[in-house]
mmCIF file of C-alpha atoms in Angstrom:
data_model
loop_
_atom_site.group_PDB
_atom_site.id
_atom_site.type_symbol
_atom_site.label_atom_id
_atom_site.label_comp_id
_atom_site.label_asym_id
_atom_site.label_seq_id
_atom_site.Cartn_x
_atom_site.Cartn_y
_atom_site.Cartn_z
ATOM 1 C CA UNK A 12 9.570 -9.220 -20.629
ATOM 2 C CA UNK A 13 10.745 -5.979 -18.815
ATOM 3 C CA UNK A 14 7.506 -4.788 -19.344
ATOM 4 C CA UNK A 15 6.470 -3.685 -15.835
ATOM 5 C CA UNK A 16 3.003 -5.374 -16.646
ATOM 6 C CA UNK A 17 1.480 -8.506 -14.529
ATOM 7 C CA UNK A 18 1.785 -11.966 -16.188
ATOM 8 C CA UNK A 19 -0.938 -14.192 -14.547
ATOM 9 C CA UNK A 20 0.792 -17.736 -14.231
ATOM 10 C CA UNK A 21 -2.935 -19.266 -13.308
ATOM 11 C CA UNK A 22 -4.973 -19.872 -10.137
ATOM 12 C CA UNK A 23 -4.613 -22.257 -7.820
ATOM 13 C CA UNK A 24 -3.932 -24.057 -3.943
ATOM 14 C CA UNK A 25 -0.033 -22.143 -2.967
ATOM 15 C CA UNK A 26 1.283 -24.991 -0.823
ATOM 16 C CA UNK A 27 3.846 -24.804 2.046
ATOM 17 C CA UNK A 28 5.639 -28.042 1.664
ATOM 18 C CA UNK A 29 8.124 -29.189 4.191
ATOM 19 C CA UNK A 30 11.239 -31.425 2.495
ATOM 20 C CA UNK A 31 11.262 -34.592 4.887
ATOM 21 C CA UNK A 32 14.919 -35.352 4.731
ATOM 22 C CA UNK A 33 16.106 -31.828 5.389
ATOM 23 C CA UNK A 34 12.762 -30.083 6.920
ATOM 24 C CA UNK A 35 13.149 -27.005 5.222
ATOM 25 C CA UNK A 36 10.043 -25.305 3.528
ATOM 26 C CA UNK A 37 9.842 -24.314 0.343
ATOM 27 C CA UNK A 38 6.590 -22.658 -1.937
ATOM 28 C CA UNK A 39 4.919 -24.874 -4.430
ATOM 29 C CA UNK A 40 1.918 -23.853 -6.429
ATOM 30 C CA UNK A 41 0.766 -25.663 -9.911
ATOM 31 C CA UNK A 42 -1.881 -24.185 -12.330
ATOM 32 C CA UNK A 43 -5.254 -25.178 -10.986
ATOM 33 C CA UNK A 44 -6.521 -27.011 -14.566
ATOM 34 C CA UNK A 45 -2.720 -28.065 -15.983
ATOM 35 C CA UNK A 46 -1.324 -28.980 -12.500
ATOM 36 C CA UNK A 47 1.973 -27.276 -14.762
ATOM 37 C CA UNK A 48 4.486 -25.650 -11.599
ATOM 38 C CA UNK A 49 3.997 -22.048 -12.025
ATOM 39 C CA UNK A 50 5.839 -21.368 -8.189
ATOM 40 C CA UNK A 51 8.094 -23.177 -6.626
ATOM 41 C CA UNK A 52 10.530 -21.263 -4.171
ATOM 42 C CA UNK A 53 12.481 -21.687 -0.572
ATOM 43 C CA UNK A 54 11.126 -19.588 1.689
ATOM 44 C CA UNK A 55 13.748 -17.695 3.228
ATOM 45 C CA UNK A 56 14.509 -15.129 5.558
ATOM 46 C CA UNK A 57 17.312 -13.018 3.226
ATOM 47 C CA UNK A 58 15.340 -9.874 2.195
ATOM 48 C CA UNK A 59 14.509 -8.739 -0.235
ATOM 49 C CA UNK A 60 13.285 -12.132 -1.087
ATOM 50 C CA UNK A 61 10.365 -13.497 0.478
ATOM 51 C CA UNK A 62 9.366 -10.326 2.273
ATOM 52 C CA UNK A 63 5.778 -10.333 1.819
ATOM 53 C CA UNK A 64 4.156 -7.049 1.133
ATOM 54 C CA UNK A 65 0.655 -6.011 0.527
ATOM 55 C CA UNK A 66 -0.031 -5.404 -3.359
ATOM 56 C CA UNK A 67 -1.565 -1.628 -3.358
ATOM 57 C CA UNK A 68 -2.686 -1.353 -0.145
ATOM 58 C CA UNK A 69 -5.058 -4.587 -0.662
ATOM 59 C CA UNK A 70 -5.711 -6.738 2.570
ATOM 60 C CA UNK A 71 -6.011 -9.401 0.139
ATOM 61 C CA UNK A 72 -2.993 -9.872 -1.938
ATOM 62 C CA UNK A 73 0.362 -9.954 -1.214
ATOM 63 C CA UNK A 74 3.307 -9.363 -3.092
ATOM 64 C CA UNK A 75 6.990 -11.018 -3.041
ATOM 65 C CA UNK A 76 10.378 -11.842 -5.048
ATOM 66 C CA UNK A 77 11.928 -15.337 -4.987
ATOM 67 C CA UNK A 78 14.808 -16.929 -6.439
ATOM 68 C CA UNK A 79 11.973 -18.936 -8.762
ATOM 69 C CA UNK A 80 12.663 -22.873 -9.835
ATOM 70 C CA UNK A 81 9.249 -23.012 -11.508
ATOM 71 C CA UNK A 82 10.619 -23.186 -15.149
ATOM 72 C CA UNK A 83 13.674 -25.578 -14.115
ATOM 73 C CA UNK A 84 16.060 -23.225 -13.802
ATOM 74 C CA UNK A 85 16.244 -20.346 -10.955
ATOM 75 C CA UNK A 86 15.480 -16.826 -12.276
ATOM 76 C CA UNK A 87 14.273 -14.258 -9.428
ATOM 77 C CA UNK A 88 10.438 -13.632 -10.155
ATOM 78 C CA UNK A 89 7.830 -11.251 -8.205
ATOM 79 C CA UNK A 90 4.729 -12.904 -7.607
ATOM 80 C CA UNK A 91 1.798 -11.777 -6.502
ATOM 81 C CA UNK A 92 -0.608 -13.780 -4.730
ATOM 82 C CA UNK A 93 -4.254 -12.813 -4.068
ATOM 83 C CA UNK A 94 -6.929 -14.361 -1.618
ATOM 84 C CA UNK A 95 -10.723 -14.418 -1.574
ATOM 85 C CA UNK A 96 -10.968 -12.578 1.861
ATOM 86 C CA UNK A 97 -8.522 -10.791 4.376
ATOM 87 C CA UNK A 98 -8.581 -13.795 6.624
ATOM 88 C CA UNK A 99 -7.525 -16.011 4.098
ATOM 89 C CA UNK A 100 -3.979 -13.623 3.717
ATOM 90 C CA UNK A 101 -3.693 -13.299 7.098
ATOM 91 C CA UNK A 102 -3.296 -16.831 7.464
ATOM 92 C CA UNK A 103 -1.339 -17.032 4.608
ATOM 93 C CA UNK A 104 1.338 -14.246 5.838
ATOM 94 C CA UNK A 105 1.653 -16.218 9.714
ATOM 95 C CA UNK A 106 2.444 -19.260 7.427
ATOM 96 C CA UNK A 107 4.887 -18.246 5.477
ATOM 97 C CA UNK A 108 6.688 -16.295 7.868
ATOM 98 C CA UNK A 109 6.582 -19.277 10.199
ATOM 99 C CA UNK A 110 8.130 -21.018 7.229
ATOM 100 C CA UNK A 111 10.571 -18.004 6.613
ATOM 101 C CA UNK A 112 11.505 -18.747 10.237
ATOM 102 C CA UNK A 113 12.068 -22.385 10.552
ATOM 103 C CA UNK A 114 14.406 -22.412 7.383
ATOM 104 C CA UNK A 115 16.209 -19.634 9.085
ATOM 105 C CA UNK A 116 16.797 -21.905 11.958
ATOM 106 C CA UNK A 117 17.651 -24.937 10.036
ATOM 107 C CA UNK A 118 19.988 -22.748 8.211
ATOM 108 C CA UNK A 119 21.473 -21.433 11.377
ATOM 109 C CA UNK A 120 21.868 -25.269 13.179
ATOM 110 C CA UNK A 121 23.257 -26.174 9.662
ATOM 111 C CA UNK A 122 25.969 -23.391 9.750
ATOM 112 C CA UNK A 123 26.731 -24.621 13.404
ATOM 113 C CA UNK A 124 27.047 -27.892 13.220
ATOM 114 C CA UNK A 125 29.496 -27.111 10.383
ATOM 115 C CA UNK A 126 31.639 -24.762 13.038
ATOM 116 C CA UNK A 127 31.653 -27.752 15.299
ATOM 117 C CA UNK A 128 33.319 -30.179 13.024
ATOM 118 C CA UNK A 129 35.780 -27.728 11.658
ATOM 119 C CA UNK A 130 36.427 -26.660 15.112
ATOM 120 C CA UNK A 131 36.840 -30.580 15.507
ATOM 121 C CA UNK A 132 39.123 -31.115 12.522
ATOM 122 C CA UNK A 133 41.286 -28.440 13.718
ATOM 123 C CA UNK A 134 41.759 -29.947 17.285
ATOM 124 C CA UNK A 135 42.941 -33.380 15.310
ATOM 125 C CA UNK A 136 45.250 -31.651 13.345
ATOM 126 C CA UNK A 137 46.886 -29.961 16.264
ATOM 127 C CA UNK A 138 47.406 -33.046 18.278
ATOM 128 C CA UNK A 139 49.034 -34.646 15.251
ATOM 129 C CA UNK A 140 51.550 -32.111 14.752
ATOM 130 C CA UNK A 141 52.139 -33.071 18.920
#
């Protein structure tokens, strides 16, 4: 560890899975041959994590950190993921930024909705005290 050097985890399909009781999106990608977890990550808009860059100027790989659940246990990782063609990435980057998005407006709704019912609570405590 500490290294500085590339560990590959394996190949394989990165899915974009959407949770279907709370709808956010997280990254889940298992070792093509093992079908072992090597990624599994929310995608979220809270730089620096999950702010895709490309890996040395490559129009086919890009490069991230993520608070990492892979190994059971969250430890911030930097993976980099790399694609057969530029297309491929492309796709890939509207994706996951689309992802990034959507949990930031769950998130948002989420912090909201909490507002409401304090501002709620707050209300019935003042009319008690009446």
């Amino acid at each position: 560890e500490g290294s500085g050097e590339w560990k590959e985890r394996g190949t394989g399909e990165m899915r974009l899975l959407k949770e279907k009781k709370s709808g956010r999106v997280r990254a889940l990608m298992r070792q093509e041959k093992t079908l072992k977890i090597i990624a599994n990550h929310y995608v979220v808009e809270n730089g620096p994590y999950c702010s895709l860059k490309p890996n040395a100027g490559s129009e086919k790989c890009w490069v991230w950190m993520a608070n990492d659940y892979a190994e059971g246990e969250q430890r911030t990782e930097q993976f980099a993921l790399k694609f057969g063609n530029p297309d491929l990435a492309k796709a890939f980057e509207k994706a996951f930024n689309e992802a990034k998005q959507e949990n930031a407006d769950i998130i948002s709704g989420e912090k909201a909705v909490k507002k409401e019912a304090e501002k709620k609570d707050e209300k019935d405590e003042e009319k008690k005290d009446e």
